[in-house]
Amino acid sequence: MTNNTERKTYIDRFLTQFFRGRPYQVEVVTGDASFRRYLRVHKESESYILMDSDPSKVNNDPFVELNASFSQVGLRVPEIIATDMTHGLLLLNDLGCEHLADLLQSPDRLKYYKSVLALIPSIAKVAYSPYMKPYDSAFIQQEIEIFEQWLLAGWLDYELDDYQNAQWQLCKHQLVENMLSQPQTTMHRDFHSRNIMRDEYHWVLIDYQDAVQGPVTYDVVSLLRDCYFRLPDDEFSLLHNESYHILTSAGLLNGMSYTDYQRYFDLTGLQRHLKAAGIFIRLLLRDNKGGYLNNIIPTLEYVIEVAERYECFQWLATWLANEIMPLIDNKLNTAK
């Protein structure tokens, strides 16, 4: 593991070599929910983005390899201009600062969402890569257990009793089965408003390095049930219907009915949002990043709202609403 002084030395050497000794300026853009951080580099009238990704913490090979895979099907991703893979430095073209998240109050919001949904068939057709982790039963269950390990045990100091544990295990099993029984396609896996950038008139995908082959509804859930923004109900219904027709027209649903699609979508959302709530707390406890705490309640409200519609998840909805949410409220109010 390298320290900040060492990383600054690596960065200065890398940029000095790339610019052949000509002067440049560096400003911090942002970190993200991983161990990466991003710097904007100015050289005269040109600007670039430097991804600083310590290889002792992050494997950067998937970012490079999947960049090519996404590009091959016509998807726009950051251009990799230069690399120092030994020290985890990648110089990218500067895509600006505008994300879909910055356009959500626009009167053209629906138009934007429809055009982004239209990208999903191309993502689905990205060829399998050995850099994609197996999205199997064990991995899906492990994702759900992030909620149990970090939010319940780690943050709330909450321990399930025997009955609760039996119900929880049943819920996990049903969610895993739901995800494995869908048509499996390549999915971005973090396809939400903060990971979709607007470059002039084109959408550009970032944070694609965790792409896997998994349930066909996953990226639609990520977009339409965004943890950071809730669509109005009428717009959600319209876009959900639109997504079904887009995936059907692309031959990705294997003749699935809309009713079955709705169920697959809903239960996939349960898995994703339980995982996301756990990740928000992991970011706090492990990485000292508390900026996601306000997203926990809305994310779990999605889970409760959806779980209430299905008899087999009534226990989950009741348990979260009556036991876990009050504990979270108390924890958040105490932290203020």
PDB file of N, CA, C and O in Angstrom, residues 123-190:
ATOM      1  N   ILE A 123     -25.405  -2.891 -24.246  1.00  0.00           N
ATOM      2  CA  ILE A 123     -24.658  -3.404 -23.090  1.00  0.00           C
ATOM      3  C   ILE A 123     -24.838  -4.915 -22.990  1.00  0.00           C
ATOM      4  O   ILE A 123     -23.881  -5.660 -22.751  1.00  0.00           O
ATOM      5  N   ALA A 124     -26.067  -5.372 -23.191  1.00  0.00           N
ATOM      6  CA  ALA A 124     -26.367  -6.802 -23.080  1.00  0.00           C
ATOM      7  C   ALA A 124     -25.552  -7.637 -24.068  1.00  0.00           C
ATOM      8  O   ALA A 124     -25.255  -8.808 -23.809  1.00  0.00           O
ATOM      9  N   LYS A 125     -25.187  -7.026 -25.189  1.00  0.00           N
ATOM     10  CA  LYS A 125     -24.467  -7.756 -26.236  1.00  0.00           C
ATOM     11  C   LYS A 125     -22.954  -7.674 -26.103  1.00  0.00           C
ATOM     12  O   LYS A 125     -22.225  -8.213 -26.940  1.00  0.00           O
ATOM     13  N   VAL A 126     -22.455  -6.980 -25.079  1.00  0.00           N
ATOM     14  CA  VAL A 126     -21.005  -6.963 -24.847  1.00  0.00           C
ATOM     15  C   VAL A 126     -20.547  -8.398 -24.597  1.00  0.00           C
ATOM     16  O   VAL A 126     -21.134  -9.131 -23.791  1.00  0.00           O
ATOM     17  N   ALA A 127     -19.505  -8.803 -25.291  1.00  0.00           N
ATOM     18  CA  ALA A 127     -19.040 -10.193 -25.213  1.00  0.00           C
ATOM     19  C   ALA A 127     -18.526 -10.521 -23.814  1.00  0.00           C
ATOM     20  O   ALA A 127     -17.972  -9.662 -23.112  1.00  0.00           O
ATOM     21  N   TYR A 128     -18.699 -11.771 -23.444  1.00  0.00           N
ATOM     22  CA  TYR A 128     -18.160 -12.236 -22.163  1.00  0.00           C
ATOM     23  C   TYR A 128     -16.657 -12.015 -22.134  1.00  0.00           C
ATOM     24  O   TYR A 128     -15.944 -12.207 -23.122  1.00  0.00           O
ATOM     25  N   SER A 129     -16.166 -11.587 -20.985  1.00  0.00           N
ATOM     26  CA  SER A 129     -14.740 -11.381 -20.780  1.00  0.00           C
ATOM     27  C   SER A 129     -14.297 -12.147 -19.539  1.00  0.00           C
ATOM     28  O   SER A 129     -15.042 -12.230 -18.553  1.00  0.00           O
ATOM     29  N   PRO A 130     -13.094 -12.710 -19.559  1.00  0.00           N
ATOM     30  CA  PRO A 130     -12.589 -13.367 -18.341  1.00  0.00           C
ATOM     31  C   PRO A 130     -12.427 -12.398 -17.174  1.00  0.00           C
ATOM     32  O   PRO A 130     -12.254 -12.826 -16.029  1.00  0.00           O
ATOM     33  N   TYR A 131     -12.506 -11.090 -17.455  1.00  0.00           N
ATOM     34  CA  TYR A 131     -12.426 -10.098 -16.382  1.00  0.00           C
ATOM     35  C   TYR A 131     -13.781  -9.882 -15.712  1.00  0.00           C
ATOM     36  O   TYR A 131     -13.879  -9.117 -14.750  1.00  0.00           O
ATOM     37  N   MET A 132     -14.834 -10.537 -16.206  1.00  0.00           N
ATOM     38  CA  MET A 132     -16.138 -10.483 -15.551  1.00  0.00           C
ATOM     39  C   MET A 132     -16.210 -11.580 -14.490  1.00  0.00           C
ATOM     40  O   MET A 132     -16.010 -12.759 -14.794  1.00  0.00           O
ATOM     41  N   LYS A 133     -16.484 -11.187 -13.262  1.00  0.00           N
ATOM     42  CA  LYS A 133     -16.605 -12.179 -12.203  1.00  0.00           C
ATOM     43  C   LYS A 133     -17.845 -13.045 -12.430  1.00  0.00           C
ATOM     44  O   LYS A 133     -18.843 -12.568 -12.961  1.00  0.00           O
ATOM     45  N   PRO A 134     -17.816 -14.300 -12.024  1.00  0.00           N
ATOM     46  CA  PRO A 134     -19.012 -15.149 -12.147  1.00  0.00           C
ATOM     47  C   PRO A 134     -20.129 -14.610 -11.254  1.00  0.00           C
ATOM     48  O   PRO A 134     -19.942 -14.480 -10.040  1.00  0.00           O
ATOM     49  N   TYR A 135     -21.260 -14.289 -11.861  1.00  0.00           N
ATOM     50  CA  TYR A 135     -22.385 -13.779 -11.083  1.00  0.00           C
ATOM     51  C   TYR A 135     -23.295 -14.963 -10.771  1.00  0.00           C
ATOM     52  O   TYR A 135     -24.390 -15.100 -11.301  1.00  0.00           O
ATOM     53  N   ASP A 136     -22.815 -15.819  -9.871  1.00  0.00           N
ATOM     54  CA  ASP A 136     -23.495 -17.067  -9.562  1.00  0.00           C
ATOM     55  C   ASP A 136     -24.216 -16.969  -8.223  1.00  0.00           C
ATOM     56  O   ASP A 136     -24.262 -15.913  -7.591  1.00  0.00           O
ATOM     57  N   SER A 137     -24.760 -18.092  -7.795  1.00  0.00           N
ATOM     58  CA  SER A 137     -25.552 -18.116  -6.567  1.00  0.00           C
ATOM     59  C   SER A 137     -24.764 -17.601  -5.373  1.00  0.00           C
ATOM     60  O   SER A 137     -25.259 -16.783  -4.583  1.00  0.00           O
ATOM     61  N   ALA A 138     -23.525 -18.051  -5.248  1.00  0.00           N
ATOM     62  CA  ALA A 138     -22.711 -17.649  -4.101  1.00  0.00           C
ATOM     63  C   ALA A 138     -22.442 -16.149  -4.116  1.00  0.00           C
ATOM     64  O   ALA A 138     -22.489 -15.484  -3.066  1.00  0.00           O
ATOM     65  N   PHE A 139     -22.189 -15.600  -5.295  1.00  0.00           N
ATOM     66  CA  PHE A 139     -21.869 -14.179  -5.386  1.00  0.00           C
ATOM     67  C   PHE A 139     -23.103 -13.318  -5.110  1.00  0.00           C
ATOM     68  O   PHE A 139     -23.022 -12.301  -4.416  1.00  0.00           O
ATOM     69  N   ILE A 140     -24.256 -13.734  -5.651  1.00  0.00           N
ATOM     70  CA  ILE A 140     -25.497 -12.980  -5.419  1.00  0.00           C
ATOM     71  C   ILE A 140     -25.837 -12.970  -3.930  1.00  0.00           C
ATOM     72  O   ILE A 140     -26.202 -11.934  -3.361  1.00  0.00           O
ATOM     73  N   GLN A 141     -25.689 -14.125  -3.294  1.00  0.00           N
ATOM     74  CA  GLN A 141     -25.970 -14.206  -1.858  1.00  0.00           C
ATOM     75  C   GLN A 141     -24.977 -13.359  -1.069  1.00  0.00           C
ATOM     76  O   GLN A 141     -25.353 -12.678  -0.101  1.00  0.00           O
ATOM     77  N   GLN A 142     -23.723 -13.391  -1.479  1.00  0.00           N
ATOM     78  CA  GLN A 142     -22.706 -12.587  -0.804  1.00  0.00           C
ATOM     79  C   GLN A 142     -23.041 -11.100  -0.870  1.00  0.00           C
ATOM     80  O   GLN A 142     -22.831 -10.364   0.093  1.00  0.00           O
ATOM     81  N   GLU A 143     -23.596 -10.661  -2.019  1.00  0.00           N
ATOM     82  CA  GLU A 143     -24.004  -9.265  -2.139  1.00  0.00           C
ATOM     83  C   GLU A 143     -25.099  -8.917  -1.131  1.00  0.00           C
ATOM     84  O   GLU A 143     -25.058  -7.859  -0.488  1.00  0.00           O
ATOM     85  N   ILE A 144     -26.087  -9.797  -0.996  1.00  0.00           N
ATOM     86  CA  ILE A 144     -27.167  -9.534  -0.039  1.00  0.00           C
ATOM     87  C   ILE A 144     -26.620  -9.475   1.384  1.00  0.00           C
ATOM     88  O   ILE A 144     -27.063  -8.664   2.207  1.00  0.00           O
ATOM     89  N   GLU A 145     -25.645 -10.305   1.665  1.00  0.00           N
ATOM     90  CA  GLU A 145     -25.107 -10.382   3.021  1.00  0.00           C
ATOM     91  C   GLU A 145     -24.304  -9.142   3.417  1.00  0.00           C
ATOM     92  O   GLU A 145     -23.972  -8.971   4.590  1.00  0.00           O
ATOM     93  N   ILE A 146     -23.998  -8.286   2.440  1.00  0.00           N
ATOM     94  CA  ILE A 146     -23.391  -6.993   2.788  1.00  0.00           C
ATOM     95  C   ILE A 146     -24.335  -6.219   3.702  1.00  0.00           C
ATOM     96  O   ILE A 146     -23.910  -5.542   4.639  1.00  0.00           O
ATOM     97  N   PHE A 147     -25.639  -6.328   3.443  1.00  0.00           N
ATOM     98  CA  PHE A 147     -26.651  -5.681   4.290  1.00  0.00           C
ATOM     99  C   PHE A 147     -26.592  -6.241   5.702  1.00  0.00           C
ATOM    100  O   PHE A 147     -26.592  -5.487   6.689  1.00  0.00           O
ATOM    101  N   GLU A 148     -26.522  -7.557   5.786  1.00  0.00           N
ATOM    102  CA  GLU A 148     -26.512  -8.226   7.086  1.00  0.00           C
ATOM    103  C   GLU A 148     -25.226  -7.901   7.860  1.00  0.00           C
ATOM    104  O   GLU A 148     -25.268  -7.546   9.042  1.00  0.00           O
ATOM    105  N   GLN A 149     -24.086  -7.998   7.165  1.00  0.00           N
ATOM    106  CA  GLN A 149     -22.801  -7.832   7.838  1.00  0.00           C
ATOM    107  C   GLN A 149     -22.538  -6.396   8.273  1.00  0.00           C
ATOM    108  O   GLN A 149     -22.117  -6.151   9.407  1.00  0.00           O
ATOM    109  N   TRP A 150     -22.810  -5.442   7.380  1.00  0.00           N
ATOM    110  CA  TRP A 150     -22.405  -4.069   7.656  1.00  0.00           C
ATOM    111  C   TRP A 150     -23.513  -3.231   8.297  1.00  0.00           C
ATOM    112  O   TRP A 150     -23.252  -2.505   9.262  1.00  0.00           O
ATOM    113  N   LEU A 151     -24.732  -3.314   7.781  1.00  0.00           N
ATOM    114  CA  LEU A 151     -25.791  -2.470   8.324  1.00  0.00           C
ATOM    115  C   LEU A 151     -26.372  -3.054   9.605  1.00  0.00           C
ATOM    116  O   LEU A 151     -26.480  -2.354  10.617  1.00  0.00           O
ATOM    117  N   LEU A 152     -26.738  -4.330   9.560  1.00  0.00           N
ATOM    118  CA  LEU A 152     -27.360  -4.916  10.747  1.00  0.00           C
ATOM    119  C   LEU A 152     -26.347  -5.119  11.871  1.00  0.00           C
ATOM    120  O   LEU A 152     -26.471  -4.552  12.953  1.00  0.00           O
ATOM    121  N   ALA A 153     -25.329  -5.945  11.607  1.00  0.00           N
ATOM    122  CA  ALA A 153     -24.378  -6.290  12.662  1.00  0.00           C
ATOM    123  C   ALA A 153     -23.390  -5.160  12.944  1.00  0.00           C
ATOM    124  O   ALA A 153     -23.160  -4.791  14.099  1.00  0.00           O
ATOM    125  N   GLY A 154     -22.813  -4.606  11.884  1.00  0.00           N
ATOM    126  CA  GLY A 154     -21.732  -3.650  12.069  1.00  0.00           C
ATOM    127  C   GLY A 154     -22.164  -2.291  12.572  1.00  0.00           C
ATOM    128  O   GLY A 154     -21.458  -1.652  13.355  1.00  0.00           O
ATOM    129  N   TRP A 155     -23.330  -1.825  12.115  1.00  0.00           N
ATOM    130  CA  TRP A 155     -23.769  -0.463  12.435  1.00  0.00           C
ATOM    131  C   TRP A 155     -24.844  -0.437  13.521  1.00  0.00           C
ATOM    132  O   TRP A 155     -24.768   0.337  14.472  1.00  0.00           O
ATOM    133  N   LEU A 156     -25.848  -1.309  13.373  1.00  0.00           N
ATOM    134  CA  LEU A 156     -26.954  -1.327  14.340  1.00  0.00           C
ATOM    135  C   LEU A 156     -26.712  -2.276  15.507  1.00  0.00           C
ATOM    136  O   LEU A 156     -27.486  -2.269  16.475  1.00  0.00           O
ATOM    137  N   ASP A 157     -25.661  -3.105  15.389  1.00  0.00           N
ATOM    138  CA  ASP A 157     -25.395  -4.126  16.423  1.00  0.00           C
ATOM    139  C   ASP A 157     -26.633  -4.981  16.637  1.00  0.00           C
ATOM    140  O   ASP A 157     -27.018  -5.296  17.773  1.00  0.00           O
ATOM    141  N   TYR A 158     -27.251  -5.371  15.529  1.00  0.00           N
ATOM    142  CA  TYR A 158     -28.515  -6.106  15.550  1.00  0.00           C
ATOM    143  C   TYR A 158     -28.258  -7.573  15.228  1.00  0.00           C
ATOM    144  O   TYR A 158     -27.570  -7.894  14.256  1.00  0.00           O
ATOM    145  N   GLU A 159     -28.819  -8.453  16.019  1.00  0.00           N
ATOM    146  CA  GLU A 159     -28.659  -9.893  15.805  1.00  0.00           C
ATOM    147  C   GLU A 159     -30.032 -10.521  15.603  1.00  0.00           C
ATOM    148  O   GLU A 159     -30.949 -10.313  16.394  1.00  0.00           O
ATOM    149  N   LEU A 160     -30.169 -11.281  14.521  1.00  0.00           N
ATOM    150  CA  LEU A 160     -31.451 -11.938  14.248  1.00  0.00           C
ATOM    151  C   LEU A 160     -31.649 -13.104  15.194  1.00  0.00           C
ATOM    152  O   LEU A 160     -30.712 -13.860  15.488  1.00  0.00           O
ATOM    153  N   ASP A 161     -32.906 -13.267  15.664  1.00  0.00           N
ATOM    154  CA  ASP A 161     -33.209 -14.454  16.453  1.00  0.00           C
ATOM    155  C   ASP A 161     -33.454 -15.632  15.503  1.00  0.00           C
ATOM    156  O   ASP A 161     -33.374 -15.486  14.280  1.00  0.00           O
ATOM    157  N   ASP A 162     -33.753 -16.796  16.044  1.00  0.00           N
ATOM    158  CA  ASP A 162     -33.851 -18.000  15.214  1.00  0.00           C
ATOM    159  C   ASP A 162     -34.950 -17.873  14.160  1.00  0.00           C
ATOM    160  O   ASP A 162     -34.763 -18.264  13.002  1.00  0.00           O
ATOM    161  N   TYR A 163     -36.106 -17.343  14.572  1.00  0.00           N
ATOM    162  CA  TYR A 163     -37.207 -17.197  13.618  1.00  0.00           C
ATOM    163  C   TYR A 163     -36.836 -16.194  12.525  1.00  0.00           C
ATOM    164  O   TYR A 163     -37.048 -16.451  11.331  1.00  0.00           O
ATOM    165  N   GLN A 164     -36.300 -15.064  12.929  1.00  0.00           N
ATOM    166  CA  GLN A 164     -35.914 -14.051  11.947  1.00  0.00           C
ATOM    167  C   GLN A 164     -34.854 -14.587  10.990  1.00  0.00           C
ATOM    168  O   GLN A 164     -34.911 -14.343   9.780  1.00  0.00           O
ATOM    169  N   ASN A 165     -33.914 -15.326  11.526  1.00  0.00           N
ATOM    170  CA  ASN A 165     -32.856 -15.871  10.681  1.00  0.00           C
ATOM    171  C   ASN A 165     -33.420 -16.845   9.651  1.00  0.00           C
ATOM    172  O   ASN A 165     -33.000 -16.847   8.485  1.00  0.00           O
ATOM    173  N   ALA A 166     -34.380 -17.666  10.075  1.00  0.00           N
ATOM    174  CA  ALA A 166     -34.995 -18.612   9.139  1.00  0.00           C
ATOM    175  C   ALA A 166     -35.728 -17.868   8.026  1.00  0.00           C
ATOM    176  O   ALA A 166     -35.630 -18.241   6.837  1.00  0.00           O
ATOM    177  N   GLN A 167     -36.454 -16.818   8.381  1.00  0.00           N
ATOM    178  CA  GLN A 167     -37.158 -16.014   7.378  1.00  0.00           C
ATOM    179  C   GLN A 167     -36.175 -15.293   6.453  1.00  0.00           C
ATOM    180  O   GLN A 167     -36.384 -15.206   5.238  1.00  0.00           O
ATOM    181  N   TRP A 168     -35.114 -14.785   7.027  1.00  0.00           N
ATOM    182  CA  TRP A 168     -34.097 -14.070   6.251  1.00  0.00           C
ATOM    183  C   TRP A 168     -33.420 -15.014   5.256  1.00  0.00           C
ATOM    184  O   TRP A 168     -33.200 -14.657   4.104  1.00  0.00           O
ATOM    185  N   GLN A 169     -33.112 -16.219   5.692  1.00  0.00           N
ATOM    186  CA  GLN A 169     -32.488 -17.186   4.793  1.00  0.00           C
ATOM    187  C   GLN A 169     -33.432 -17.541   3.643  1.00  0.00           C
ATOM    188  O   GLN A 169     -32.997 -17.701   2.494  1.00  0.00           O
ATOM    189  N   LEU A 170     -34.730 -17.651   3.933  1.00  0.00           N
ATOM    190  CA  LEU A 170     -35.708 -17.946   2.896  1.00  0.00           C
ATOM    191  C   LEU A 170     -35.781 -16.800   1.888  1.00  0.00           C
ATOM    192  O   LEU A 170     -35.831 -17.021   0.677  1.00  0.00           O
ATOM    193  N   CYS A 171     -35.776 -15.569   2.384  1.00  0.00           N
ATOM    194  CA  CYS A 171     -35.793 -14.407   1.492  1.00  0.00           C
ATOM    195  C   CYS A 171     -34.579 -14.412   0.573  1.00  0.00           C
ATOM    196  O   CYS A 171     -34.698 -14.182  -0.642  1.00  0.00           O
ATOM    197  N   LYS A 172     -33.417 -14.661   1.132  1.00  0.00           N
ATOM    198  CA  LYS A 172     -32.197 -14.675   0.329  1.00  0.00           C
ATOM    199  C   LYS A 172     -32.283 -15.742  -0.760  1.00  0.00           C
ATOM    200  O   LYS A 172     -31.903 -15.490  -1.910  1.00  0.00           O
ATOM    201  N   HIS A 173     -32.757 -16.909  -0.387  1.00  0.00           N
ATOM    202  CA  HIS A 173     -32.876 -18.006  -1.357  1.00  0.00           C
ATOM    203  C   HIS A 173     -33.801 -17.609  -2.508  1.00  0.00           C
ATOM    204  O   HIS A 173     -33.486 -17.847  -3.679  1.00  0.00           O
ATOM    205  N   GLN A 174     -34.942 -17.015  -2.189  1.00  0.00           N
ATOM    206  CA  GLN A 174     -35.890 -16.627  -3.228  1.00  0.00           C
ATOM    207  C   GLN A 174     -35.323 -15.538  -4.138  1.00  0.00           C
ATOM    208  O   GLN A 174     -35.558 -15.544  -5.354  1.00  0.00           O
ATOM    209  N   LEU A 175     -34.555 -14.617  -3.575  1.00  0.00           N
ATOM    210  CA  LEU A 175     -33.961 -13.548  -4.386  1.00  0.00           C
ATOM    211  C   LEU A 175     -32.882 -14.112  -5.311  1.00  0.00           C
ATOM    212  O   LEU A 175     -32.771 -13.701  -6.476  1.00  0.00           O
ATOM    213  N   VAL A 176     -32.104 -15.037  -4.805  1.00  0.00           N
ATOM    214  CA  VAL A 176     -31.079 -15.669  -5.652  1.00  0.00           C
ATOM    215  C   VAL A 176     -31.735 -16.420  -6.797  1.00  0.00           C
ATOM    216  O   VAL A 176     -31.320 -16.293  -7.963  1.00  0.00           O
ATOM    217  N   GLU A 177     -32.763 -17.184  -6.488  1.00  0.00           N
ATOM    218  CA  GLU A 177     -33.449 -17.957  -7.531  1.00  0.00           C
ATOM    219  C   GLU A 177     -34.060 -17.033  -8.581  1.00  0.00           C
ATOM    220  O   GLU A 177     -34.028 -17.325  -9.781  1.00  0.00           O
ATOM    221  N   ASN A 178     -34.631 -15.923  -8.151  1.00  0.00           N
ATOM    222  CA  ASN A 178     -35.207 -14.963  -9.086  1.00  0.00           C
ATOM    223  C   ASN A 178     -34.164 -14.454 -10.076  1.00  0.00           C
ATOM    224  O   ASN A 178     -34.425 -14.336 -11.272  1.00  0.00           O
ATOM    225  N   MET A 179     -32.980 -14.163  -9.595  1.00  0.00           N
ATOM    226  CA  MET A 179     -31.953 -13.588 -10.454  1.00  0.00           C
ATOM    227  C   MET A 179     -31.348 -14.621 -11.396  1.00  0.00           C
ATOM    228  O   MET A 179     -31.021 -14.321 -12.544  1.00  0.00           O
ATOM    229  N   LEU A 180     -31.237 -15.845 -10.929  1.00  0.00           N
ATOM    230  CA  LEU A 180     -30.657 -16.891 -11.771  1.00  0.00           C
ATOM    231  C   LEU A 180     -31.630 -17.416 -12.818  1.00  0.00           C
ATOM    232  O   LEU A 180     -31.208 -17.938 -13.852  1.00  0.00           O
ATOM    233  N   SER A 181     -32.923 -17.282 -12.567  1.00  0.00           N
ATOM    234  CA  SER A 181     -33.921 -17.838 -13.486  1.00  0.00           C
ATOM    235  C   SER A 181     -34.241 -16.911 -14.653  1.00  0.00           C
ATOM    236  O   SER A 181     -34.931 -17.298 -15.589  1.00  0.00           O
ATOM    237  N   GLN A 182     -33.740 -15.677 -14.622  1.00  0.00           N
ATOM    238  CA  GLN A 182     -33.956 -14.750 -15.732  1.00  0.00           C
ATOM    239  C   GLN A 182     -32.988 -15.042 -16.873  1.00  0.00           C
ATOM    240  O   GLN A 182     -31.936 -15.639 -16.665  1.00  0.00           O
ATOM    241  N   PRO A 183     -33.291 -14.575 -18.091  1.00  0.00           N
ATOM    242  CA  PRO A 183     -32.281 -14.595 -19.148  1.00  0.00           C
ATOM    243  C   PRO A 183     -31.042 -13.844 -18.669  1.00  0.00           C
ATOM    244  O   PRO A 183     -31.153 -12.792 -18.037  1.00  0.00           O
ATOM    245  N   GLN A 184     -29.878 -14.407 -18.951  1.00  0.00           N
ATOM    246  CA  GLN A 184     -28.623 -13.830 -18.493  1.00  0.00           C
ATOM    247  C   GLN A 184     -27.941 -13.084 -19.637  1.00  0.00           C
ATOM    248  O   GLN A 184     -27.736 -13.646 -20.720  1.00  0.00           O
ATOM    249  N   THR A 185     -27.601 -11.830 -19.410  1.00  0.00           N
ATOM    250  CA  THR A 185     -26.942 -11.002 -20.410  1.00  0.00           C
ATOM    251  C   THR A 185     -25.831 -10.202 -19.715  1.00  0.00           C
ATOM    252  O   THR A 185     -25.760 -10.164 -18.493  1.00  0.00           O
ATOM    253  N   THR A 186     -24.994  -9.566 -20.501  1.00  0.00           N
ATOM    254  CA  THR A 186     -24.022  -8.661 -19.894  1.00  0.00           C
ATOM    255  C   THR A 186     -24.755  -7.463 -19.307  1.00  0.00           C
ATOM    256  O   THR A 186     -25.666  -6.921 -19.915  1.00  0.00           O
ATOM    257  N   MET A 187     -24.356  -7.076 -18.110  1.00  0.00           N
ATOM    258  CA  MET A 187     -24.966  -5.914 -17.465  1.00  0.00           C
ATOM    259  C   MET A 187     -23.862  -5.010 -16.927  1.00  0.00           C
ATOM    260  O   MET A 187     -22.818  -5.481 -16.462  1.00  0.00           O
ATOM    261  N   HIS A 188     -24.088  -3.720 -16.999  1.00  0.00           N
ATOM    262  CA  HIS A 188     -23.141  -2.728 -16.493  1.00  0.00           C
ATOM    263  C   HIS A 188     -22.956  -2.895 -14.995  1.00  0.00           C
ATOM    264  O   HIS A 188     -21.866  -2.794 -14.478  1.00  0.00           O
ATOM    265  N   ARG A 189     -24.054  -3.123 -14.294  1.00  0.00           N
ATOM    266  CA  ARG A 189     -24.134  -3.434 -12.872  1.00  0.00           C
ATOM    267  C   ARG A 189     -24.187  -2.208 -11.973  1.00  0.00           C
ATOM    268  O   ARG A 189     -24.500  -2.328 -10.792  1.00  0.00           O
ATOM    269  N   ASP A 190     -23.907  -1.022 -12.500  1.00  0.00           N
ATOM    270  CA  ASP A 190     -24.062   0.201 -11.701  1.00  0.00           C
ATOM    271  C   ASP A 190     -24.582   1.305 -12.613  1.00  0.00           C
ATOM    272  O   ASP A 190     -24.062   2.413 -12.633  1.00  0.00           O
TER     273      ASP A 190
END
